[in-house]
Amino acid sequence: MEENRRHVAVVGTGMAGLVTAYLLHHDPQQRFRVRLIDKRDQVSLSAESIQIPPSQPGVSKSVWADVPMRAFAGGFYRNLIRMYDYLGVRYHSQPFVFSFSRLSSRRQQQQQQEEPYMVHTSNFHRLAPLLPREGDVFQWLIEAVFALLCYLWFTVCCFLVTPAEDESFDHYLLRIYLPQYYNANYLLPLISSVCTCSHEELLRFPATDVLEYKKLTHRQPHYVVTDGVHAVQESLLRGLDVRLGVQSTKVTPRPDGVELTYCKADSKAQETTELFDLVVLAVSPDVVAHIFEPLTLSLGEVPTTTVKTVAHTDFANLPQMGMGVKPGVSVSREPGSPQHIYLRSNGTITESVHVQPNSILVTTNPLTPIDETKVIQSASFTRVLRSHQSRRLINRVFDEGDRHAGSKAVNWRSGDNGVYLAGGWCWDGMVLLEGCIVSAMRVAADLGVEVPWER
């Protein structure tokens, strides 16, 4: 029985790689022998998460702080939630309080205290400390009414004004006459923090991406995994053959299978070539372009950026909240207690600071100085961006339509020659965890494997 199984290599141990390997490994007909491969010496999904020892006597279970934050919303993350329910992963509703503030390019030379210009709660779940700590309350009231009206107008347009097929988010905002002030100070900071990209990069996204995300998450609660994504990782890894510290350097289809060339990540001197029946590349498009020749030119054009995330305990630079509330190290650990996210923009990019319930701050796209003595760890990861050109390209790679539609990429489809693609970027939507699940399910469906949470 073992020798009749198809040998599958899954390259990449992020969410897409883990879910793909899980589905194939748990095939009811037991047709696959799966090996997970990653160049890192840790499984990628929770590699940067931080284990915090219990602080209370008699408590033996550690707490995990997810880095980066892995919140998800109802509606949009339909398949992710179904998978969590099937696996028995515990998650709970998580309200957030968003604080918006502006950063000066000369902030490091300034001594005055930064003051948020607006604070509001996710889905307006309760009255937050909205009033300013000091200043003109009447001016703040005008600002609040303006922001609310613009939000309502944008929401109405999302449901009633359909974007053109190749329309960018920038063009769509101009077409619906949404005020530039609202875009720069509210809309772009909030959505760019979700996508972890600059405002300019977000404006180049297909409008359909952003509007579909907004429509599906409208008035839906946010959730987080109660025990951290480390719990998800452990559930998906059970029983799998995992090889870490192995860097894949080339994928070559052959008549009798797919050759995978790899070496130890810390030494590229000796390469090994092994033949598999199937290879799933669950990595970013720039990596695919580097190791898989049929997609070298096409996926090399998919835009990406590098995002930095820092976990630390430097509360000193966080601004005062409304009503004089100052963030501190004593944050409620009760599941479901509101958590603060500070969105601090300099006009082109937004720094997001998430105050975790374990007295740890997670800063993404850091713009303000962080005391090095209070840094726990920092990491960088590749963020895949979207444009209408890359959207067309990726759709062709996964579409079974015309293979001669004017792009070199249409000469190859995911699954051709035994090579599959998976990842948050491998679907027609925002590059988020839901895309990882959908792309993994697509690989399973193509191989005739039942997806248990679809029953």
Short mmCIF file of C-alpha atoms in Angstrom, two decimals:
data_model
loop_
_atom_site.label_atom_id
_atom_site.label_comp_id
_atom_site.label_asym_id
_atom_site.label_seq_id
_atom_site.Cartn_x
_atom_site.Cartn_y
_atom_site.Cartn_z
CA MET A 1 0.00 0.00 0.00
CA GLU A 2 2.77 2.44 0.97
CA GLU A 3 4.63 1.99 -2.34
CA ASN A 4 1.47 2.76 -4.33
CA ARG A 5 1.02 6.17 -2.76
CA ARG A 6 1.89 9.25 -4.76
CA HIS A 7 4.84 11.06 -3.24
CA VAL A 8 4.07 14.78 -2.78
CA ALA A 9 6.43 17.58 -1.76
CA VAL A 10 4.80 20.69 -0.31
CA VAL A 11 7.26 23.59 -0.29
CA GLY A 12 6.40 26.20 2.33
CA THR A 13 4.99 25.88 5.85
CA GLY A 14 2.75 28.92 6.01
CA MET A 15 -1.01 28.48 6.28
CA ALA A 16 -1.40 27.43 2.62
CA GLY A 17 1.33 24.80 2.81
CA LEU A 18 0.10 23.37 6.11
CA VAL A 19 -3.53 23.12 4.98
CA THR A 20 -2.57 21.56 1.62
CA ALA A 21 -0.36 18.98 3.35
CA TYR A 22 -3.07 18.28 5.94
CA LEU A 23 -5.74 17.64 3.31
CA LEU A 24 -3.56 15.34 1.22
CA HIS A 25 -2.19 13.50 4.26
CA HIS A 26 -5.72 12.88 5.56
CA ASP A 27 -7.11 11.76 2.20
CA PRO A 28 -9.76 9.13 3.10
CA GLN A 29 -8.34 6.86 0.39
CA GLN A 30 -4.75 7.31 1.66
CA ARG A 31 -3.33 7.92 -1.81
CA PHE A 32 -0.59 10.41 -0.89
CA ARG A 33 2.66 10.37 1.03
CA VAL A 34 3.36 14.01 1.93
CA ARG A 35 6.58 15.74 2.84
CA LEU A 36 6.60 19.34 4.07
CA ILE A 37 9.72 21.36 3.23
CA ASP A 38 10.79 24.80 4.41
CA LYS A 39 14.06 26.72 4.28
CA ARG A 40 13.53 28.07 7.79
CA ASP A 41 14.46 26.11 10.87
CA GLN A 42 10.94 26.66 12.23
CA VAL A 43 7.48 26.10 10.78
CA SER A 44 6.60 29.44 9.20
CA LEU A 45 2.99 29.92 10.28
CA SER A 46 3.85 30.66 13.90
CA ALA A 47 7.60 31.14 13.59
CA GLU A 48 7.54 34.72 14.87
CA SER A 49 4.92 34.23 17.56
CA ILE A 50 6.15 34.68 21.12
CA GLN A 51 5.63 32.20 23.94
CA ILE A 52 5.04 33.99 27.23
CA PRO A 53 5.55 31.97 30.42
CA PRO A 54 2.61 32.00 32.86
CA SER A 55 2.80 34.83 35.38
CA GLN A 56 0.29 33.48 37.87
CA PRO A 57 1.22 30.79 40.41
CA GLY A 58 -0.32 27.41 39.72
CA VAL A 59 -0.82 28.14 36.00
CA SER A 60 1.31 25.88 33.79
CA LYS A 61 0.00 26.82 30.35
CA SER A 62 1.95 29.45 28.44
CA VAL A 63 0.34 32.29 26.51
CA TRP A 64 1.18 32.96 22.87
CA ALA A 65 1.37 36.42 21.30
CA ASP A 66 0.76 36.19 17.56
CA VAL A 67 3.29 38.05 15.42
CA PRO A 68 1.96 39.37 13.09
CA MET A 69 -1.60 39.75 14.36
CA ARG A 70 -3.95 37.10 12.92
CA ALA A 71 -7.40 38.60 13.50
CA PHE A 72 -10.12 37.52 11.09
CA ALA A 73 -13.65 38.73 10.43
CA GLY A 74 -16.88 36.90 9.83
CA GLY A 75 -18.24 36.87 6.29
CA PHE A 76 -14.95 37.15 4.43
CA TYR A 77 -13.14 34.29 6.22
CA ARG A 78 -15.88 31.73 5.63
CA ASN A 79 -13.59 28.77 4.83
CA LEU A 80 -11.04 29.64 7.52
CA ILE A 81 -13.79 29.62 10.16
CA ARG A 82 -15.17 26.32 8.87
CA MET A 83 -11.71 24.77 9.08
CA TYR A 84 -11.19 26.06 12.63
CA ASP A 85 -14.56 24.61 13.64
CA TYR A 86 -13.67 21.25 12.11
CA LEU A 87 -10.26 21.16 13.81
CA GLY A 88 -11.73 22.21 17.14
CA VAL A 89 -9.61 25.37 17.25
CA ARG A 90 -10.92 27.75 19.88
CA TYR A 91 -11.50 31.36 18.85
CA HIS A 92 -13.45 34.22 20.33
CA SER A 93 -14.93 37.54 19.31
CA GLN A 94 -12.38 40.34 19.64
CA PRO A 95 -13.48 44.00 19.63
CA PHE A 96 -10.88 46.65 18.84
CA VAL A 97 -10.47 50.35 19.61
CA PHE A 98 -8.79 52.23 16.75
CA SER A 99 -6.83 55.39 17.42
CA PHE A 100 -5.91 57.61 14.44
CA SER A 101 -3.04 60.09 14.62
CA ARG A 102 -0.68 61.92 12.27
CA LEU A 103 3.10 61.75 12.37
CA SER A 104 5.30 64.64 11.35
CA SER A 105 8.43 63.96 9.30
CA ARG A 106 10.24 65.83 12.05
CA ARG A 107 8.64 63.89 14.86
CA GLN A 108 11.96 62.78 16.32
CA GLN A 109 12.90 66.39 16.87
CA GLN A 110 9.56 67.33 18.40
CA GLN A 111 8.86 67.28 22.11
CA GLN A 112 5.08 67.81 22.18
CA GLN A 113 2.77 64.94 23.03
CA GLU A 114 1.11 63.29 20.03
CA GLU A 115 -2.67 63.65 20.16
CA PRO A 116 -5.07 61.36 18.20
CA TYR A 117 -7.54 63.20 16.02
CA MET A 118 -10.11 60.41 16.28
CA VAL A 119 -10.77 57.22 18.24
CA HIS A 120 -13.52 54.75 17.40
CA THR A 121 -14.42 51.13 17.99
CA SER A 122 -14.67 48.25 15.54
CA ASN A 123 -18.25 47.99 14.28
CA PHE A 124 -19.10 50.71 16.84
CA HIS A 125 -19.49 47.95 19.44
CA ARG A 126 -19.54 50.48 22.27
CA LEU A 127 -18.86 54.12 23.03
CA ALA A 128 -15.07 54.46 23.09
CA PRO A 129 -13.16 57.34 24.78
CA LEU A 130 -13.91 59.49 21.78
CA LEU A 131 -13.65 62.94 23.30
CA PRO A 132 -10.25 64.59 22.94
CA ARG A 133 -8.05 64.89 26.00
CA GLU A 134 -7.77 68.61 25.45
CA GLY A 135 -8.57 71.14 22.77
CA ASP A 136 -11.67 72.33 20.92
CA VAL A 137 -14.56 69.92 21.54
CA PHE A 138 -16.69 71.69 18.91
CA GLN A 139 -13.97 71.21 16.29
CA TRP A 140 -13.70 67.56 17.26
CA LEU A 141 -17.47 67.16 16.91
CA ILE A 142 -17.34 68.55 13.36
CA GLU A 143 -14.53 66.10 12.58
CA ALA A 144 -16.54 63.18 13.99
CA VAL A 145 -19.67 64.03 12.03
CA PHE A 146 -17.65 64.47 8.82
CA ALA A 147 -15.92 61.11 9.28
CA LEU A 148 -19.21 59.35 10.01
CA LEU A 149 -20.93 60.80 6.94
CA CYS A 150 -18.02 59.85 4.69
CA TYR A 151 -18.00 56.33 6.16
CA LEU A 152 -21.72 55.96 5.47
CA TRP A 153 -21.29 57.23 1.89
CA PHE A 154 -18.41 54.84 1.23
CA THR A 155 -20.45 51.94 2.65
CA VAL A 156 -23.44 52.78 0.43
CA CYS A 157 -21.19 52.99 -2.64
CA CYS A 158 -19.60 49.61 -1.84
CA PHE A 159 -23.01 47.96 -2.11
CA LEU A 160 -24.55 50.05 -4.90
CA VAL A 161 -21.75 51.38 -7.14
CA THR A 162 -20.15 48.49 -9.01
CA PRO A 163 -16.48 48.96 -9.99
CA ALA A 164 -15.32 48.39 -13.54
CA GLU A 165 -13.45 45.16 -14.28
CA ASP A 166 -9.98 46.72 -14.36
CA GLU A 167 -10.71 49.77 -12.18
CA SER A 168 -8.14 50.63 -9.53
CA PHE A 169 -9.14 51.55 -6.00
CA ASP A 170 -7.71 55.03 -6.61
CA HIS A 171 -9.93 55.59 -9.64
CA TYR A 172 -12.97 54.23 -7.83
CA LEU A 173 -12.54 56.66 -4.93
CA LEU A 174 -12.33 59.55 -7.40
CA ARG A 175 -15.44 58.33 -9.21
CA ILE A 176 -17.58 58.22 -6.06
CA TYR A 177 -16.28 61.67 -4.99
CA LEU A 178 -15.12 60.53 -1.60
CA PRO A 179 -13.25 63.49 -0.04
CA GLN A 180 -9.47 63.24 -0.19
CA TYR A 181 -9.20 64.31 3.44
CA TYR A 182 -11.26 61.32 4.56
CA ASN A 183 -9.27 58.96 2.34
CA ALA A 184 -5.90 60.15 3.63
CA ASN A 185 -6.84 60.29 7.30
CA TYR A 186 -9.26 57.39 7.78
CA LEU A 187 -9.86 55.03 4.89
CA LEU A 188 -6.31 54.44 3.65
CA PRO A 189 -4.72 54.13 7.11
CA LEU A 190 -7.28 51.52 8.17
CA ILE A 191 -7.30 49.36 5.01
CA SER A 192 -3.55 49.64 4.41
CA SER A 193 -2.98 48.31 7.94
CA VAL A 194 -5.05 45.25 7.01
CA CYS A 195 -2.99 44.76 3.84
CA THR A 196 0.30 45.88 5.48
CA CYS A 197 1.28 48.07 2.54
CA SER A 198 1.71 51.76 1.74
CA HIS A 199 -1.19 54.00 0.77
CA GLU A 200 0.09 54.29 -2.81
CA GLU A 201 0.35 50.52 -3.15
CA LEU A 202 -3.18 50.11 -1.81
CA LEU A 203 -4.56 52.64 -4.29
CA ARG A 204 -3.26 50.45 -7.13
CA PHE A 205 -5.25 47.44 -5.87
CA PRO A 206 -8.24 46.34 -7.97
CA ALA A 207 -11.27 48.12 -6.58
CA THR A 208 -13.14 44.80 -6.63
CA ASP A 209 -10.73 43.42 -4.00
CA VAL A 210 -11.32 46.17 -1.47
CA LEU A 211 -15.06 46.45 -2.05
CA GLU A 212 -15.64 42.71 -1.77
CA TYR A 213 -13.70 42.66 1.50
CA LYS A 214 -15.70 45.59 2.84
CA LYS A 215 -19.06 44.11 1.83
CA LEU A 216 -18.37 40.70 3.33
CA THR A 217 -16.98 42.07 6.61
CA HIS A 218 -19.58 44.82 7.05
CA ARG A 219 -21.02 44.68 10.56
CA GLN A 220 -19.34 41.30 11.09
CA PRO A 221 -17.45 40.59 14.34
CA HIS A 222 -13.68 40.19 14.45
CA TYR A 223 -12.17 37.03 15.93
CA VAL A 224 -8.81 35.82 17.17
CA VAL A 225 -7.64 32.31 18.00
CA THR A 226 -7.87 31.97 21.78
CA ASP A 227 -4.63 30.02 22.17
CA GLY A 228 -2.79 31.73 19.28
CA VAL A 229 -2.09 30.40 15.79
CA HIS A 230 0.47 28.07 17.35
CA ALA A 231 -2.54 25.91 18.28
CA VAL A 232 -3.66 25.88 14.64
CA GLN A 233 -0.15 24.95 13.55
CA GLU A 234 0.00 22.01 15.96
CA SER A 235 -3.36 20.68 14.76
CA LEU A 236 -2.36 20.81 11.08
CA LEU A 237 1.10 19.29 11.63
CA ARG A 238 0.05 16.08 13.38
CA GLY A 239 1.46 13.04 11.59
CA LEU A 240 3.24 14.96 8.84
CA ASP A 241 6.79 14.42 7.62
CA VAL A 242 8.43 17.84 8.05
CA ARG A 243 11.93 18.75 6.82
CA LEU A 244 13.13 22.16 8.01
CA GLY A 245 16.28 24.04 7.06
CA VAL A 246 15.94 22.79 3.47
CA GLN A 247 15.98 25.36 0.67
CA SER A 248 14.39 24.45 -2.65
CA THR A 249 16.44 25.75 -5.57
CA LYS A 250 14.77 24.31 -8.67
CA VAL A 251 11.59 22.54 -9.74
CA THR A 252 11.78 20.62 -13.03
CA PRO A 253 8.88 18.63 -14.53
CA ARG A 254 9.90 15.27 -16.01
CA PRO A 255 7.92 12.61 -17.91
CA ASP A 256 7.95 10.38 -14.82
CA GLY A 257 7.34 13.05 -12.17
CA VAL A 258 8.72 16.34 -10.85
CA GLU A 259 12.34 16.82 -9.84
CA LEU A 260 12.90 18.98 -6.79
CA THR A 261 16.44 20.23 -6.28
CA TYR A 262 17.28 21.41 -2.79
CA CYS A 263 20.11 21.96 -0.35
CA LYS A 264 20.61 22.70 3.29
CA ALA A 265 19.65 26.31 3.89
CA ASP A 266 22.91 27.04 5.71
CA SER A 267 25.08 25.48 2.98
CA LYS A 268 24.37 25.72 -0.74
CA ALA A 269 27.50 23.79 -1.72
CA GLN A 270 25.82 20.40 -2.01
CA GLU A 271 22.52 20.14 -3.86
CA THR A 272 20.29 17.07 -3.89
CA THR A 273 17.73 16.20 -6.56
CA GLU A 274 14.75 14.03 -5.65
CA LEU A 275 11.88 12.85 -7.82
CA PHE A 276 8.32 13.37 -6.59
CA ASP A 277 5.01 12.56 -8.23
CA LEU A 278 3.67 16.03 -7.37
CA VAL A 279 5.11 19.28 -6.04
CA VAL A 280 3.03 22.03 -4.42
CA LEU A 281 4.70 25.43 -4.23
CA ALA A 282 3.08 27.20 -1.27
CA VAL A 283 5.45 30.16 -1.33
CA SER A 284 5.38 33.77 -2.55
CA PRO A 285 5.37 34.45 -6.32
CA ASP A 286 8.91 35.84 -6.34
CA VAL A 287 10.17 32.52 -4.93
CA VAL A 288 8.15 30.56 -7.50
CA ALA A 289 9.59 32.73 -10.28
CA HIS A 290 13.10 31.99 -9.03
CA ILE A 291 12.82 28.18 -8.88
CA PHE A 292 10.21 27.29 -11.52
CA GLU A 293 11.26 28.27 -15.05
CA PRO A 294 7.79 28.25 -16.75
CA LEU A 295 6.71 31.14 -14.50
CA THR A 296 10.01 33.02 -14.22
CA LEU A 297 9.02 35.92 -16.49
CA SER A 298 5.33 36.18 -15.63
CA LEU A 299 5.35 35.86 -11.82
CA GLY A 300 8.46 38.01 -11.68
CA GLU A 301 6.11 40.89 -12.54
CA VAL A 302 3.76 40.33 -9.57
CA PRO A 303 4.38 43.23 -7.16
CA THR A 304 5.65 42.45 -3.68
CA THR A 305 7.00 44.45 -0.78
CA THR A 306 8.88 43.71 2.43
CA VAL A 307 7.07 44.36 5.69
CA LYS A 308 8.79 44.69 9.05
CA THR A 309 7.14 43.70 12.31
CA VAL A 310 8.58 44.38 15.77
CA ALA A 311 7.42 42.88 19.05
CA HIS A 312 8.42 45.04 22.01
CA THR A 313 7.38 46.61 25.31
CA ASP A 314 8.14 50.28 24.59
CA PHE A 315 4.94 52.08 25.63
CA ALA A 316 6.66 55.46 25.93
CA ASN A 317 5.88 56.72 22.41
CA LEU A 318 2.23 55.73 22.30
CA PRO A 319 -0.10 58.74 22.22
CA GLN A 320 -2.63 59.72 24.84
CA MET A 321 -6.11 58.37 24.17
CA GLY A 322 -9.22 60.49 24.44
CA MET A 323 -10.39 61.47 27.92
CA GLY A 324 -6.78 61.41 29.09
CA VAL A 325 -6.43 57.62 28.97
CA LYS A 326 -2.77 56.66 28.70
CA PRO A 327 -1.87 53.17 27.47
CA GLY A 328 -0.04 51.15 30.06
CA VAL A 329 1.37 47.74 30.65
CA SER A 330 -1.68 46.52 32.56
CA VAL A 331 -4.03 45.28 29.83
CA SER A 332 -6.99 42.99 30.47
CA ARG A 333 -6.31 39.34 29.59
CA GLU A 334 -9.98 38.37 29.59
CA PRO A 335 -10.96 36.94 26.17
CA GLY A 336 -13.13 39.43 24.35
CA SER A 337 -11.86 42.50 26.22
CA PRO A 338 -11.28 45.42 23.82
CA GLN A 339 -7.75 45.73 22.46
CA HIS A 340 -6.21 48.95 21.17
CA ILE A 341 -4.73 49.40 17.72
CA TYR A 342 -2.92 52.67 17.09
CA LEU A 343 -2.85 53.78 13.44
CA ARG A 344 -0.19 56.47 12.99
CA SER A 345 0.28 57.84 9.49
CA ASN A 346 2.86 60.09 7.86
CA GLY A 347 0.81 60.64 4.69
CA THR A 348 2.28 57.78 2.66
CA ILE A 349 2.33 54.80 5.03
CA THR A 350 0.66 53.82 8.29
CA GLU A 351 2.33 52.36 11.34
CA SER A 352 0.06 49.93 13.17
CA VAL A 353 0.65 49.25 16.88
CA HIS A 354 -1.41 46.45 18.38
CA VAL A 355 -1.54 46.35 22.17
CA GLN A 356 -1.77 42.67 23.04
CA PRO A 357 -3.38 41.50 26.31
CA ASN A 358 -0.01 40.25 27.57
CA SER A 359 1.70 43.66 27.78
CA ILE A 360 3.41 43.20 24.41
CA LEU A 361 3.17 45.66 21.55
CA VAL A 362 3.34 44.44 17.96
CA THR A 363 4.32 47.25 15.59
CA THR A 364 3.99 46.76 11.84
CA ASN A 365 5.66 49.15 9.41
CA PRO A 366 7.40 51.01 12.26
CA LEU A 367 7.79 54.75 11.68
CA THR A 368 8.55 55.94 15.20
CA PRO A 369 11.71 55.03 17.12
CA ILE A 370 11.53 51.99 19.41
CA ASP A 371 13.82 51.60 22.41
CA GLU A 372 16.21 48.80 21.37
CA THR A 373 16.45 47.56 24.95
CA LYS A 374 12.71 46.82 24.89
CA VAL A 375 12.64 44.94 21.58
CA ILE A 376 11.77 41.25 22.01
CA GLN A 377 12.22 40.33 18.37
CA SER A 378 11.78 41.75 14.90
CA ALA A 379 11.00 40.03 11.63
CA SER A 380 10.48 40.83 7.97
CA PHE A 381 8.16 39.03 5.60
CA THR A 382 7.13 39.32 1.96
CA ARG A 383 3.75 40.87 1.29
CA VAL A 384 2.23 40.12 -2.13
CA LEU A 385 0.49 43.16 -3.56
CA ARG A 386 -2.31 43.44 -6.09
CA SER A 387 -2.87 45.39 -9.30
CA HIS A 388 -5.28 44.84 -12.16
CA GLN A 389 -2.36 43.53 -14.27
CA SER A 390 -1.29 40.97 -11.66
CA ARG A 391 -4.94 40.06 -11.05
CA ARG A 392 -5.40 39.13 -14.72
CA LEU A 393 -2.13 37.22 -14.73
CA ILE A 394 -2.91 35.16 -11.62
CA ASN A 395 -6.47 34.46 -12.77
CA ARG A 396 -5.08 33.04 -16.01
CA VAL A 397 -2.74 30.73 -14.11
CA PHE A 398 -5.74 29.22 -12.29
CA ASP A 399 -8.34 29.53 -15.05
CA GLU A 400 -9.12 26.70 -17.43
CA GLY A 401 -10.16 29.02 -20.23
CA ASP A 402 -8.25 30.20 -23.29
CA ARG A 403 -4.55 29.44 -22.98
CA HIS A 404 -3.60 31.86 -25.73
CA ALA A 405 -4.99 35.13 -24.37
CA GLY A 406 -1.90 37.23 -24.92
CA SER A 407 0.20 36.35 -21.89
CA LYS A 408 3.02 33.88 -21.61
CA ALA A 409 1.60 32.71 -18.30
CA VAL A 410 -1.52 31.29 -19.98
CA ASN A 411 0.64 28.53 -21.47
CA TRP A 412 0.89 27.01 -17.99
CA ARG A 413 -1.85 26.31 -15.45
CA SER A 414 -1.57 25.33 -11.82
CA GLY A 415 -1.49 21.53 -11.88
CA ASP A 416 0.21 21.20 -15.25
CA ASN A 417 3.11 18.73 -15.24
CA GLY A 418 2.36 17.82 -11.61
CA VAL A 419 3.20 21.27 -10.19
CA TYR A 420 0.62 23.18 -8.15
CA LEU A 421 0.56 26.64 -6.60
CA ALA A 422 -0.98 27.58 -3.25
CA GLY A 423 -0.91 30.72 -1.12
CA GLY A 424 -2.86 33.76 -0.05
CA TRP A 425 -2.13 35.30 -3.47
CA CYS A 426 -3.43 32.28 -5.42
CA TRP A 427 -7.03 33.39 -5.77
CA ASP A 428 -9.02 36.40 -6.95
CA GLY A 429 -9.17 38.47 -3.79
CA MET A 430 -7.27 40.22 -1.03
CA VAL A 431 -4.00 38.48 -0.11
CA LEU A 432 -5.09 37.27 3.32
CA LEU A 433 -5.47 33.94 5.16
CA GLU A 434 -8.74 33.09 3.41
CA GLY A 435 -6.86 32.88 0.11
CA CYS A 436 -4.50 30.35 1.70
CA ILE A 437 -7.42 28.09 2.63
CA VAL A 438 -9.19 28.45 -0.71
CA SER A 439 -6.03 27.70 -2.72
CA ALA A 440 -5.28 24.61 -0.59
CA MET A 441 -8.84 23.38 -1.06
CA ARG A 442 -8.46 23.91 -4.79
CA VAL A 443 -5.37 21.68 -4.91
CA ALA A 444 -7.23 19.01 -2.93
CA ALA A 445 -10.28 19.21 -5.18
CA ASP A 446 -8.13 18.91 -8.31
CA LEU A 447 -6.62 15.71 -6.90
CA GLY A 448 -10.00 14.30 -5.93
CA VAL A 449 -9.47 14.70 -2.18
CA GLU A 450 -12.49 15.39 -0.01
CA VAL A 451 -12.35 18.57 2.09
CA PRO A 452 -13.87 17.49 5.43
CA TRP A 453 -15.17 20.91 6.53
CA GLU A 454 -17.24 21.15 3.33
CA ARG A 455 -19.43 18.18 4.24
#
